[in-house]
mmCIF file of C-alpha atoms and ligand atoms in Angstrom:
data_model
loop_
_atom_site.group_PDB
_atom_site.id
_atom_site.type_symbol
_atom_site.label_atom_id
_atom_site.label_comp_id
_atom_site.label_asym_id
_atom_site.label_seq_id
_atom_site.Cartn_x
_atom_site.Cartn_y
_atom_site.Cartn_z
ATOM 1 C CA UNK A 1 28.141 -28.972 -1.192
ATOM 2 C CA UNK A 2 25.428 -31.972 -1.982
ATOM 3 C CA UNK A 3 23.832 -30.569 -5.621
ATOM 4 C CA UNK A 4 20.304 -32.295 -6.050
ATOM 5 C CA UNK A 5 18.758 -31.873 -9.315
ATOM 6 C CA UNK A 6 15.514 -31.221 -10.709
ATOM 7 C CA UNK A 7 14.242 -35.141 -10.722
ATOM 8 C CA UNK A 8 15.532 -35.943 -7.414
ATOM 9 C CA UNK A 9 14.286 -32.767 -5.729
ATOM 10 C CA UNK A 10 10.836 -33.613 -7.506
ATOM 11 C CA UNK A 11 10.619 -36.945 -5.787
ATOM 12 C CA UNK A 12 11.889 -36.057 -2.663
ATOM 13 C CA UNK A 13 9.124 -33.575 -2.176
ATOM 14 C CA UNK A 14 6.848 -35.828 -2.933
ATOM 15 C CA UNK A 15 8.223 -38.764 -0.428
ATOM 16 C CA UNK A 16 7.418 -36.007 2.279
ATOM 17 C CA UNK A 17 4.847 -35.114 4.164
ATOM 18 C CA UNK A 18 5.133 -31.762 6.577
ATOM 19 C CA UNK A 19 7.158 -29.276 4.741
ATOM 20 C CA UNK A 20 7.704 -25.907 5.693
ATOM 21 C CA UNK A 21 8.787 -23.218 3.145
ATOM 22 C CA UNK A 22 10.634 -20.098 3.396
ATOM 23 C CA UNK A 23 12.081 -17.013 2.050
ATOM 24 C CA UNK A 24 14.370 -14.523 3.038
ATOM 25 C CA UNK A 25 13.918 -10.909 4.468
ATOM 26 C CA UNK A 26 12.360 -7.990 2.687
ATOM 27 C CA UNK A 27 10.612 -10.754 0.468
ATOM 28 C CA UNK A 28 10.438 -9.415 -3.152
ATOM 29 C CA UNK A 29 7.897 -11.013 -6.207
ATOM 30 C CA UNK A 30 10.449 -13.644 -6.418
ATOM 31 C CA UNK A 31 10.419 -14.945 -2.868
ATOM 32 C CA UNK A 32 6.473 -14.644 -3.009
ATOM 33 C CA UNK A 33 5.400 -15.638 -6.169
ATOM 34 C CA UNK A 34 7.477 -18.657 -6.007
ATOM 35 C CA UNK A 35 7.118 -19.789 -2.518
ATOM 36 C CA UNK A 36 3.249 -19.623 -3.497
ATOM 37 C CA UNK A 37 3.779 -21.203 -6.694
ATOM 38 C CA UNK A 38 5.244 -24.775 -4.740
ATOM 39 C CA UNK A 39 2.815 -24.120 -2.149
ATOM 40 C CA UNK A 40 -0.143 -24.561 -4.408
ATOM 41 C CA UNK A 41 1.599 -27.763 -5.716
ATOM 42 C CA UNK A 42 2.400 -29.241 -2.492
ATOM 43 C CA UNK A 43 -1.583 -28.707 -1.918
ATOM 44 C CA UNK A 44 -2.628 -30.779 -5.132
ATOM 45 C CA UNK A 45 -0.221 -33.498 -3.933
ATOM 46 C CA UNK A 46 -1.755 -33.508 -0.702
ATOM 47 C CA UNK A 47 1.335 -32.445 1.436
ATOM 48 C CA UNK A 48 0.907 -30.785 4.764
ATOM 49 C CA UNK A 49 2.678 -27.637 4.233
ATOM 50 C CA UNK A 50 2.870 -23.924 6.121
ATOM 51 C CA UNK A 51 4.797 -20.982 4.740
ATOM 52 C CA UNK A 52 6.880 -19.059 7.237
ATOM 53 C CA UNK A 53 8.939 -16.027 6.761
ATOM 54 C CA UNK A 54 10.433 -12.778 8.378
ATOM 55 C CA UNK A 55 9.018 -10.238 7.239
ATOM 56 C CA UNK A 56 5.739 -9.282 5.892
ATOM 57 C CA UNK A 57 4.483 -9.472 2.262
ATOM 58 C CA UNK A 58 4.787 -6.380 0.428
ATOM 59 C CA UNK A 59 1.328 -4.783 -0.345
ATOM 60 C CA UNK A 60 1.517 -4.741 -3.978
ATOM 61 C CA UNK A 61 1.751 -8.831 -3.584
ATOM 62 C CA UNK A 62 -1.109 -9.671 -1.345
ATOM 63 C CA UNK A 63 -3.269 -10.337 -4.429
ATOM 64 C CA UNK A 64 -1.418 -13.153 -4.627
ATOM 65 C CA UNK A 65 -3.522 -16.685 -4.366
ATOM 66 C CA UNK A 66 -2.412 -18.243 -1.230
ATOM 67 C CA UNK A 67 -0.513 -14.725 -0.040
ATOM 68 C CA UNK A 68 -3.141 -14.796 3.331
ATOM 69 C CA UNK A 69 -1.777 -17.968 4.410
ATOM 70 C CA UNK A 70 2.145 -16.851 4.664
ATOM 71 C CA UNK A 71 3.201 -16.376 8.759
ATOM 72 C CA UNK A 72 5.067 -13.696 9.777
ATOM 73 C CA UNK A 73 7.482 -15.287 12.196
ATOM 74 C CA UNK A 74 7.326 -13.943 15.892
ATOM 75 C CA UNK A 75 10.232 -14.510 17.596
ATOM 76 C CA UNK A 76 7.756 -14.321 21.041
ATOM 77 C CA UNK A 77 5.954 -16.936 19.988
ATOM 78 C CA UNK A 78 6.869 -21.260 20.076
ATOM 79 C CA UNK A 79 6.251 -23.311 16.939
ATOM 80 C CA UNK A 80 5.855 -26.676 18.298
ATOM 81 C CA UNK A 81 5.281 -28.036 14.777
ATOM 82 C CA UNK A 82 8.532 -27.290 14.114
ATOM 83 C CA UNK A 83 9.800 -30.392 15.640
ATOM 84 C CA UNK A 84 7.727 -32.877 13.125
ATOM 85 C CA UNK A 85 9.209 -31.330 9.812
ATOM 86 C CA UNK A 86 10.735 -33.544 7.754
ATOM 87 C CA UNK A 87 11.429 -30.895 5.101
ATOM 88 C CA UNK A 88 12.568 -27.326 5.023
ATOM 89 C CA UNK A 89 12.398 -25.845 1.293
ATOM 90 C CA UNK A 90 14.509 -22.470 1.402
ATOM 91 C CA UNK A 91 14.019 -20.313 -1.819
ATOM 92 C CA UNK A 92 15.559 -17.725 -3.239
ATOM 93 C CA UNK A 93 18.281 -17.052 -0.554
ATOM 94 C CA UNK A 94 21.789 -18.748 -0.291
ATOM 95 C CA UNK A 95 23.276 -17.058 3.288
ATOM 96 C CA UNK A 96 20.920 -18.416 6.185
ATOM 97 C CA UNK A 97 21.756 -15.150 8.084
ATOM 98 C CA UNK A 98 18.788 -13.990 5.253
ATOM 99 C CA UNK A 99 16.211 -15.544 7.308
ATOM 100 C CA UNK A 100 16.924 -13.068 10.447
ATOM 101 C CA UNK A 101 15.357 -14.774 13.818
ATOM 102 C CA UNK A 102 14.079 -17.947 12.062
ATOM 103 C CA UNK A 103 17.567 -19.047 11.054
ATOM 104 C CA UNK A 104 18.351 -21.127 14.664
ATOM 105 C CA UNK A 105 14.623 -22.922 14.368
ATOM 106 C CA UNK A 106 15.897 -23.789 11.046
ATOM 107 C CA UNK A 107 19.591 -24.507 12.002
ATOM 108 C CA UNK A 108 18.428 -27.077 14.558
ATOM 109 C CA UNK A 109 15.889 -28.964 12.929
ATOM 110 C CA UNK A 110 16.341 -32.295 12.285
ATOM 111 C CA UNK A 111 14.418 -31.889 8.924
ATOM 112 C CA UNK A 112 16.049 -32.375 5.580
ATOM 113 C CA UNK A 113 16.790 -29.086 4.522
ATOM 114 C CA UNK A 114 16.966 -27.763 0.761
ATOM 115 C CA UNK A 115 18.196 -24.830 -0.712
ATOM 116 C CA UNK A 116 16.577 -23.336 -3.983
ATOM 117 C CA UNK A 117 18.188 -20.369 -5.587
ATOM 118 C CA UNK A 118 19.477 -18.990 -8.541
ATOM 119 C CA UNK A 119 22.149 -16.304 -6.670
ATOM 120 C CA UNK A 120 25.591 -17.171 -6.670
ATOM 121 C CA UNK A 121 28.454 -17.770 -3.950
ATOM 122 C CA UNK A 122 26.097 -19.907 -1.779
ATOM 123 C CA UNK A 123 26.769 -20.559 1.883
ATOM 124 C CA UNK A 124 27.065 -24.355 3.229
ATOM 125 C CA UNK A 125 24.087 -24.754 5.714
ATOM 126 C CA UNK A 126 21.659 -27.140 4.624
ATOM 127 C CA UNK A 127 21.693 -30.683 3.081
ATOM 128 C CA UNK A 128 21.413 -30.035 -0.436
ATOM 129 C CA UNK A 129 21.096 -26.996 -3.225
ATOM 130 C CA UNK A 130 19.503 -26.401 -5.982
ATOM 131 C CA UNK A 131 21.175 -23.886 -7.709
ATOM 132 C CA UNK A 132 21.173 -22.239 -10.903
ATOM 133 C CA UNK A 133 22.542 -18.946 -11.454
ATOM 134 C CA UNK A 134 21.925 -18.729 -14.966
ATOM 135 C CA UNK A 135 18.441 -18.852 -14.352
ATOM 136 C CA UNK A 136 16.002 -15.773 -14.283
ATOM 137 C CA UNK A 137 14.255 -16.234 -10.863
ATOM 138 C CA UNK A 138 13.571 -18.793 -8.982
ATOM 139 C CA UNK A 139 10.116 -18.764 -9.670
ATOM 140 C CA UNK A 140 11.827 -20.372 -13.169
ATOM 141 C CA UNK A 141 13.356 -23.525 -10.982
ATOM 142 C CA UNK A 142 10.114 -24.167 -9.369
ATOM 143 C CA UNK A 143 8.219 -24.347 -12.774
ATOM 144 C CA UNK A 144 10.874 -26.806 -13.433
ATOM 145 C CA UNK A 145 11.297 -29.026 -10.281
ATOM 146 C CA UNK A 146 7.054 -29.071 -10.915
ATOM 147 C CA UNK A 147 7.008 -29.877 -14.415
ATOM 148 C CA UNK A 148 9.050 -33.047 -13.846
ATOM 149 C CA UNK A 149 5.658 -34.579 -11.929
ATOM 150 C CA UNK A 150 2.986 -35.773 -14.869
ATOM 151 C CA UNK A 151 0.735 -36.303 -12.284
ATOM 152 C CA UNK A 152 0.199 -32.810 -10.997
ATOM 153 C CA UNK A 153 -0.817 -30.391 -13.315
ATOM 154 C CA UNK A 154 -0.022 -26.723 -13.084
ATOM 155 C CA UNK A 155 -3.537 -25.126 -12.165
ATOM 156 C CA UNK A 156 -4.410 -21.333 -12.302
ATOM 157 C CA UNK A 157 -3.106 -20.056 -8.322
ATOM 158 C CA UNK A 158 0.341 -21.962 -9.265
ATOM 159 C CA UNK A 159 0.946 -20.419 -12.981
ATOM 160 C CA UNK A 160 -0.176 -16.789 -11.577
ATOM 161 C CA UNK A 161 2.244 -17.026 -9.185
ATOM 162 C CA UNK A 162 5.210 -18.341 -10.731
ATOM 163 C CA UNK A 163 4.433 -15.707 -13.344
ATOM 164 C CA UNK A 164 4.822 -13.278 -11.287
ATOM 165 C CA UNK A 165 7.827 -14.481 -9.781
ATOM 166 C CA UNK A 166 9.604 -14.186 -13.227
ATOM 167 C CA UNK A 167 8.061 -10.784 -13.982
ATOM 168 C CA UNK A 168 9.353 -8.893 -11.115
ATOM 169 C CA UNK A 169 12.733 -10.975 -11.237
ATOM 170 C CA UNK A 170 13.431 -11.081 -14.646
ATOM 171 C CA UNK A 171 12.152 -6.697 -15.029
ATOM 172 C CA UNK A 172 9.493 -7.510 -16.725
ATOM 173 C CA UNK A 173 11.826 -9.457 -19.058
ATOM 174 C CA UNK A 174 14.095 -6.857 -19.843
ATOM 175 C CA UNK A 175 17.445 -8.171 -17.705
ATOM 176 C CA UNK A 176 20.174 -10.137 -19.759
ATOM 177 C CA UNK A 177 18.845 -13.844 -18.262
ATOM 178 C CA UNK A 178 16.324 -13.472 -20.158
ATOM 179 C CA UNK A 179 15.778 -16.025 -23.204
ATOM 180 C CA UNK A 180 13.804 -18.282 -25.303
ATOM 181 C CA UNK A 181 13.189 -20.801 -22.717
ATOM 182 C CA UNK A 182 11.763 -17.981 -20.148
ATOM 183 C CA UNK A 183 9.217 -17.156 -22.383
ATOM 184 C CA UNK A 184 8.314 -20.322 -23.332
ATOM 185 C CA UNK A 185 7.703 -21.352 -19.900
ATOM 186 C CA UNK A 186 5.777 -17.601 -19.534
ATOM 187 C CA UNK A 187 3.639 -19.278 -22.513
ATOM 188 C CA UNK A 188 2.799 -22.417 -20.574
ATOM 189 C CA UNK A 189 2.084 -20.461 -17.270
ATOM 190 C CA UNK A 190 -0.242 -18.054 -19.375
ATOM 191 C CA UNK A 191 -1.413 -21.468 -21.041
ATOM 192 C CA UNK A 192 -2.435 -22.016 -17.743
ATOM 193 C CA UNK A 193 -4.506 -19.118 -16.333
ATOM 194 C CA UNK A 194 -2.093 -16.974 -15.618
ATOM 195 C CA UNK A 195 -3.449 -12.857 -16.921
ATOM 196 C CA UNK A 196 -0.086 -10.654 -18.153
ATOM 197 C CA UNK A 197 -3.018 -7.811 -17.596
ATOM 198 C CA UNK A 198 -3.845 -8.195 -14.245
ATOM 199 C CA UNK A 199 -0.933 -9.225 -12.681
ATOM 200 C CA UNK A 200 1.088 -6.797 -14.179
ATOM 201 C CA UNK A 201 -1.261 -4.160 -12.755
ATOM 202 C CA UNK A 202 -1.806 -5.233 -9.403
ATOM 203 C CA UNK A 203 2.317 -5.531 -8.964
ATOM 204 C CA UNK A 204 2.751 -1.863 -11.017
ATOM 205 C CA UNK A 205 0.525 0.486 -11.199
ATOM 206 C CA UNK A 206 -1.018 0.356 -7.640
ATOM 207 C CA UNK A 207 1.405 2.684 -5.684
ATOM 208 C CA UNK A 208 0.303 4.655 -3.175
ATOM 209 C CA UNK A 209 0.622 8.609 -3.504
ATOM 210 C CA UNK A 210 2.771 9.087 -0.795
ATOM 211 C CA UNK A 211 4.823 6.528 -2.194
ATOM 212 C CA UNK A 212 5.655 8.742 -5.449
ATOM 213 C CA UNK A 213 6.004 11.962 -3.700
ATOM 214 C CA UNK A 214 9.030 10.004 -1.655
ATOM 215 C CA UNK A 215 10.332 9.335 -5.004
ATOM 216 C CA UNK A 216 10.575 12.497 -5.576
ATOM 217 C CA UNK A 217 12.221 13.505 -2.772
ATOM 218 C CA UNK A 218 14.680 11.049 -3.961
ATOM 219 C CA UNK A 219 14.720 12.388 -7.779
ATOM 220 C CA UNK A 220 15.200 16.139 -6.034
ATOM 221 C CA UNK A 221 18.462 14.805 -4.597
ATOM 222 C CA UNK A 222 20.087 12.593 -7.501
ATOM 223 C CA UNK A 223 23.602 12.987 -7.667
ATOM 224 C CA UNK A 224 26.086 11.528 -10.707
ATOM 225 C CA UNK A 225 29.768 10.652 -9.480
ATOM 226 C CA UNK A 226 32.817 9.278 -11.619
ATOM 227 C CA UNK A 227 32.420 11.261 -15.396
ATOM 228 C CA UNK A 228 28.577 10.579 -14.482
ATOM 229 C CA UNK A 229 28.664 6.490 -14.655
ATOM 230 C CA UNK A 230 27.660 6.647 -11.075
ATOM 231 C CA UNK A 231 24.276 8.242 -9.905
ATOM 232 C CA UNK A 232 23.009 8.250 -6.578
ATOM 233 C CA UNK A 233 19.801 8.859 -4.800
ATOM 234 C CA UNK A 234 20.160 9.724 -1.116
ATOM 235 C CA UNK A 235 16.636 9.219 1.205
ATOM 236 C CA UNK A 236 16.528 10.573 4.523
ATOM 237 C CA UNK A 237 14.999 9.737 7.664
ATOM 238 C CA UNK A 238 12.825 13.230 7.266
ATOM 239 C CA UNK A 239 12.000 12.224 3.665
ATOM 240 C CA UNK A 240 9.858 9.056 4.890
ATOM 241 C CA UNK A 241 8.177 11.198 8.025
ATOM 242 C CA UNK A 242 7.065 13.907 5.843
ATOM 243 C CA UNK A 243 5.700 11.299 2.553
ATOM 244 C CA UNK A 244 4.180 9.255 5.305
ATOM 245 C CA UNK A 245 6.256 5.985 3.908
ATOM 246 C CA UNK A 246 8.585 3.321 4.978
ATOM 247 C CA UNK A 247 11.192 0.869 3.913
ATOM 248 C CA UNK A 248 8.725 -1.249 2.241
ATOM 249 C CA UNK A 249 8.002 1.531 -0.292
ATOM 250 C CA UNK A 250 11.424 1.814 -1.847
ATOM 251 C CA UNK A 251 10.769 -1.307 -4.188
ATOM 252 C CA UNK A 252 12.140 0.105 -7.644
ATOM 253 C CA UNK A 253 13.798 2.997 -6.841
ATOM 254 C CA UNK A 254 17.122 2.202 -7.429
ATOM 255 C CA UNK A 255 16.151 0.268 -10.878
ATOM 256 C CA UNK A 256 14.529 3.679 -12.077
ATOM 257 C CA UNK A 257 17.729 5.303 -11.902
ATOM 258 C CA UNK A 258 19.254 2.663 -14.821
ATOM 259 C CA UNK A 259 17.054 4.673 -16.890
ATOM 260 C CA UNK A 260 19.371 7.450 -17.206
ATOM 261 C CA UNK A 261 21.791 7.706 -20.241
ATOM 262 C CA UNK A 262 25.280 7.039 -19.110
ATOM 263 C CA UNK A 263 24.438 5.455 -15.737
ATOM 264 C CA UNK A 264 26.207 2.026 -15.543
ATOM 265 C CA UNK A 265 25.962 1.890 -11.912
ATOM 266 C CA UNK A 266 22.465 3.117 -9.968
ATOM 267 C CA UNK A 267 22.785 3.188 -5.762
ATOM 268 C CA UNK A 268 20.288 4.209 -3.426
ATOM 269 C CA UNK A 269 21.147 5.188 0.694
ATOM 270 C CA UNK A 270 18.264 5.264 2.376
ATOM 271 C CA UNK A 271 18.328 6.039 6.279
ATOM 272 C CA UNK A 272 15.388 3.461 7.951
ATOM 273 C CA UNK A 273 12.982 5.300 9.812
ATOM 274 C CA UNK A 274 12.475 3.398 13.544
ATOM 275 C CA UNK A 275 15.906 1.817 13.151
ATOM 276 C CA UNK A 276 19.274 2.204 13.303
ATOM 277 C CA UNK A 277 19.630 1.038 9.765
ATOM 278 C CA UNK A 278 20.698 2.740 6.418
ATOM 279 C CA UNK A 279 19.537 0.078 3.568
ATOM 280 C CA UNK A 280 21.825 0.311 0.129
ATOM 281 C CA UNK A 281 20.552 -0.994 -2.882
ATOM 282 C CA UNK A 282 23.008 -1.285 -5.804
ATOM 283 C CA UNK A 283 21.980 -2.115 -9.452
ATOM 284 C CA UNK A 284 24.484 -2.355 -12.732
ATOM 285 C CA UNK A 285 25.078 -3.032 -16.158
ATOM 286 C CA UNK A 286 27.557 -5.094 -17.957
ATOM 287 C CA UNK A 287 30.796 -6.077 -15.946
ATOM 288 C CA UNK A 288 30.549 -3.617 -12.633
ATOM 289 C CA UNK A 289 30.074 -6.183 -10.155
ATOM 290 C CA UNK A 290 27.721 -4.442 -7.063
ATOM 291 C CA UNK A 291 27.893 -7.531 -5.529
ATOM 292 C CA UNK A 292 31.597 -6.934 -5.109
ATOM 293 C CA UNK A 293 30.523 -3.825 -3.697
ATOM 294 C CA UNK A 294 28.236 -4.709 -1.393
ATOM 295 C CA UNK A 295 30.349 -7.351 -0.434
ATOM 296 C CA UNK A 296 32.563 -4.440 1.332
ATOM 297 C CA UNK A 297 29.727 -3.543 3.497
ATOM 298 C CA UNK A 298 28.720 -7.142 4.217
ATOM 299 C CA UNK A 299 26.026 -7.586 1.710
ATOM 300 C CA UNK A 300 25.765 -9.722 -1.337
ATOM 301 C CA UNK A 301 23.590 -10.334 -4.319
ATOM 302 C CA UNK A 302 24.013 -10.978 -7.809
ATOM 303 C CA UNK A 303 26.209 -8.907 -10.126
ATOM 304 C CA UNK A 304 24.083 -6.177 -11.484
ATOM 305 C CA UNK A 305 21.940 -6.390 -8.280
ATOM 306 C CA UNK A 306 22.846 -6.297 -4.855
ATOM 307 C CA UNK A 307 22.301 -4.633 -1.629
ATOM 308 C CA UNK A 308 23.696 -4.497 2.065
ATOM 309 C CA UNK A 309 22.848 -2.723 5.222
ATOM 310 C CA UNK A 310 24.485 -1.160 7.426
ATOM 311 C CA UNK A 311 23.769 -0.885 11.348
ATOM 312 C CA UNK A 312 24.508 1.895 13.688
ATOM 313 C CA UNK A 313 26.176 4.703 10.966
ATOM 314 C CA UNK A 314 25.591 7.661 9.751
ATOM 315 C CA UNK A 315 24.429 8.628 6.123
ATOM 316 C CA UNK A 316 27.064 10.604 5.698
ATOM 317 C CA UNK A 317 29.494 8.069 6.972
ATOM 318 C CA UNK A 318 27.961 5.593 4.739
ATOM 319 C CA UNK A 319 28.338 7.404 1.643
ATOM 320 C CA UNK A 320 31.704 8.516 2.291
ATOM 321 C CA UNK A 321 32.566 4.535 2.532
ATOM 322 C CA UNK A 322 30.382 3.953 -0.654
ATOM 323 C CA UNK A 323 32.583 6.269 -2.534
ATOM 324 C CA UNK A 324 35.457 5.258 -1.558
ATOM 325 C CA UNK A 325 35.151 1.322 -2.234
ATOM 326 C CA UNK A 326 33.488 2.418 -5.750
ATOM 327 C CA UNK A 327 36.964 4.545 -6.382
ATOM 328 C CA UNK A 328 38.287 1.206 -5.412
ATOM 329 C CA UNK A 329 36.794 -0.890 -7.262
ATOM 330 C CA UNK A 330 35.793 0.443 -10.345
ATOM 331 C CA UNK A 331 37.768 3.392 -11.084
ATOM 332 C CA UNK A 332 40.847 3.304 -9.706
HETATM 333 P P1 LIG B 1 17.473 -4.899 -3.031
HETATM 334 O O1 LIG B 1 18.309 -3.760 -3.484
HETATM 335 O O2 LIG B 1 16.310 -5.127 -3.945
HETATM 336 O O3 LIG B 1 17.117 -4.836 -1.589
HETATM 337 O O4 LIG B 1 18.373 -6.191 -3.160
HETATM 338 C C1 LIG B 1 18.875 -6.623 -4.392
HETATM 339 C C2 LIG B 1 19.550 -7.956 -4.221
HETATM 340 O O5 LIG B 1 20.687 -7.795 -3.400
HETATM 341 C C3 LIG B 1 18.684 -8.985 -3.509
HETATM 342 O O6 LIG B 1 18.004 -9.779 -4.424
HETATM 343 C C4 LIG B 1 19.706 -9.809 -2.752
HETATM 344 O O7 LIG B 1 20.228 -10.775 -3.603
HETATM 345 C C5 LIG B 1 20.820 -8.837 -2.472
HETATM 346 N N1 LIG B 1 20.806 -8.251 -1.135
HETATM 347 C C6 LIG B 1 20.126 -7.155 -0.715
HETATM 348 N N2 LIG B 1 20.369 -6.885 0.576
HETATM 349 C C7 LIG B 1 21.240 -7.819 0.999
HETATM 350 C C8 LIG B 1 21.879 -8.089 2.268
HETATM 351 O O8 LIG B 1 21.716 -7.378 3.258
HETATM 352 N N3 LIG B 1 22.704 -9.179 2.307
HETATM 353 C C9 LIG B 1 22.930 -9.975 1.221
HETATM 354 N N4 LIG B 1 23.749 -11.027 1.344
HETATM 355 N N5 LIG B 1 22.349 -9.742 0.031
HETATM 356 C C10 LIG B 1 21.515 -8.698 -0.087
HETATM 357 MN MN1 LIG B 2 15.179 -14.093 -7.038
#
């Protein structure tokens, strides 16, 4: 695997000139806020540069500077630009099968391609990787990879989005990667233009109605497994008809339940309305890996966060296998 570092990356941007950036699926603050962050910069140094990813952006990010300008990729449709690329900067993902139906465009390009990530185990796919999994987001390791240019300066649309990049990444800087030099590069972004206020409440406290009452649908169901280490919440198909909701409402569900005393290990099973999909999303603290976990159901992730999904099975099914490979795992 070809490492680039911070420098070299720096200067290779810059030797570019029509760079496309993406993300992978169900893009989350950190796939937004950063993408957005190095788009802004590629704009100040003049780059010809288009953001294209699978799925939409989350409504809670579309306050975002810059967060019109993202394409959705439409696998009906032909990107002739495509073929003059002559750099592909993939963020926050390290298994191209994250980039569902534009991972052969990206395959067979002829562009340089760059990986820039902070989750571990990566994949070998592209040309070279930037990785740090020490790191809180990558919206942290584009701050960096920016910085090392004097000549741009970080304006307001790029500090408000790499902000929120290491908010929603970081838990509102409550996880364990958390340290001096995070906040000291919060300081600088706040430095310049970035508002903890509004960001924080645009991302937060703007969820829908319908949104909560599926939540508590969720909350009526919780279940605690294994001397009550485990807890689960359990969303069915009929839970999202009757709130009205969808997949794209289930961001911090499974992070509430870490609020319980006792629970080590917080998993959500959701059943996907209009597919045949049930979603997991695992969270942890200290050593239970998840990722281990959703490894067995061939997901991935970091070790106190991780997530799978699983195609054509029941719920039940699913959370008989879930139990088992936590018995497994952890408690054998
Ligand atoms: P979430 O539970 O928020 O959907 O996902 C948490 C983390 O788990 C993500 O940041 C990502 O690293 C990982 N993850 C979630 N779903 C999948 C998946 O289907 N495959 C892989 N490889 N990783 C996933
Ligand atoms: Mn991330």
């Amino acid at each position: 695997m070809n490492n680039i570092d911070f420098l070299s990356l720096n200067k290779l941007i810059l030797s570019c000139s029509n760079i496309l950036l993406t993300t992978h699926l169900n893009p989350d603050g950190d796939a937004i806020g950063s993408i957005l962050g190095l788009y802004h910069f590629l704009k100040l140094a003049n780059k010809n540069s288009r953001i294209v990813i699978s799925d939409p952006v989350p409504q809670n990010l579309k306050f975002l500077d810059g967060a019109s300008e993202i394409e959705i990729f439409d696998d009906n449709k032909n990107y002739p630009w495509f073929e003059s690329l002559d750099l592909i900067l993939i963020l926050d993902l390290n298994d191209v099968t994250r980039l569902k139906g534009l991972e052969k465009f990206i395959l067979k390009s002829n562009a340089k391609k760059v990986v820039i990530d902070h989750h571990i185990e990566p994949k070998e796919f592209a040309d070279f990787y930037l990785i740090d999994t020490e790191a809180s987001s990558t919206g942290e390791l584009i701050y960096k990879i920016i910085t090392q240019d004097k000549l741009h300066k970080i304006n307001k649309s790029i500090a408000e989005n790499l902000y929120a990049a290491i908010l929603t990444d970081s838990g509102s800087f409550r996880f364990p990667r958390t340290d001096e030099e995070v906040h000291l590069i919060i300081a600088e972004l706040i430095r310049n233009g970035a508002d903890p206020v509004k960001i924080y409440e645009e991302i937060y406290n703007k969820n829908s109605y319908n949104k909560i009452k599926l939540l508590g649908k969720g909350y009526s169901n919780l279940e605690l497994f294994f001397n009550n280490i485990f807890c689960l919440m359990t969303l069915k198909k009929e839970d999202f008809l009757t709130t009205k909701t969808d997949s794209s409402d289930l961001e911090n569900f499974v992070e509430s339940l870490m609020a319980i005393n006792g629970v080590k290990i917080g998993v959500l099973i959701a059943e996907i309305p209009d597919a045949n999909e049930i979603k997991i999303s695992l969270r942890s603290k200290g050593n239970y890996s998840v990722r281990d976990l959703a490894v067995k159901f061939n997901g991935g992730g970091h070790l106190n966060a991780a997530g799978a999904r699983v195609i054509n099975e029941s719920l039940e099914s699913v959370k008989k296998g879930l139990m088992k490979e936590t018995q497994n795992l952890f408690f054998f």
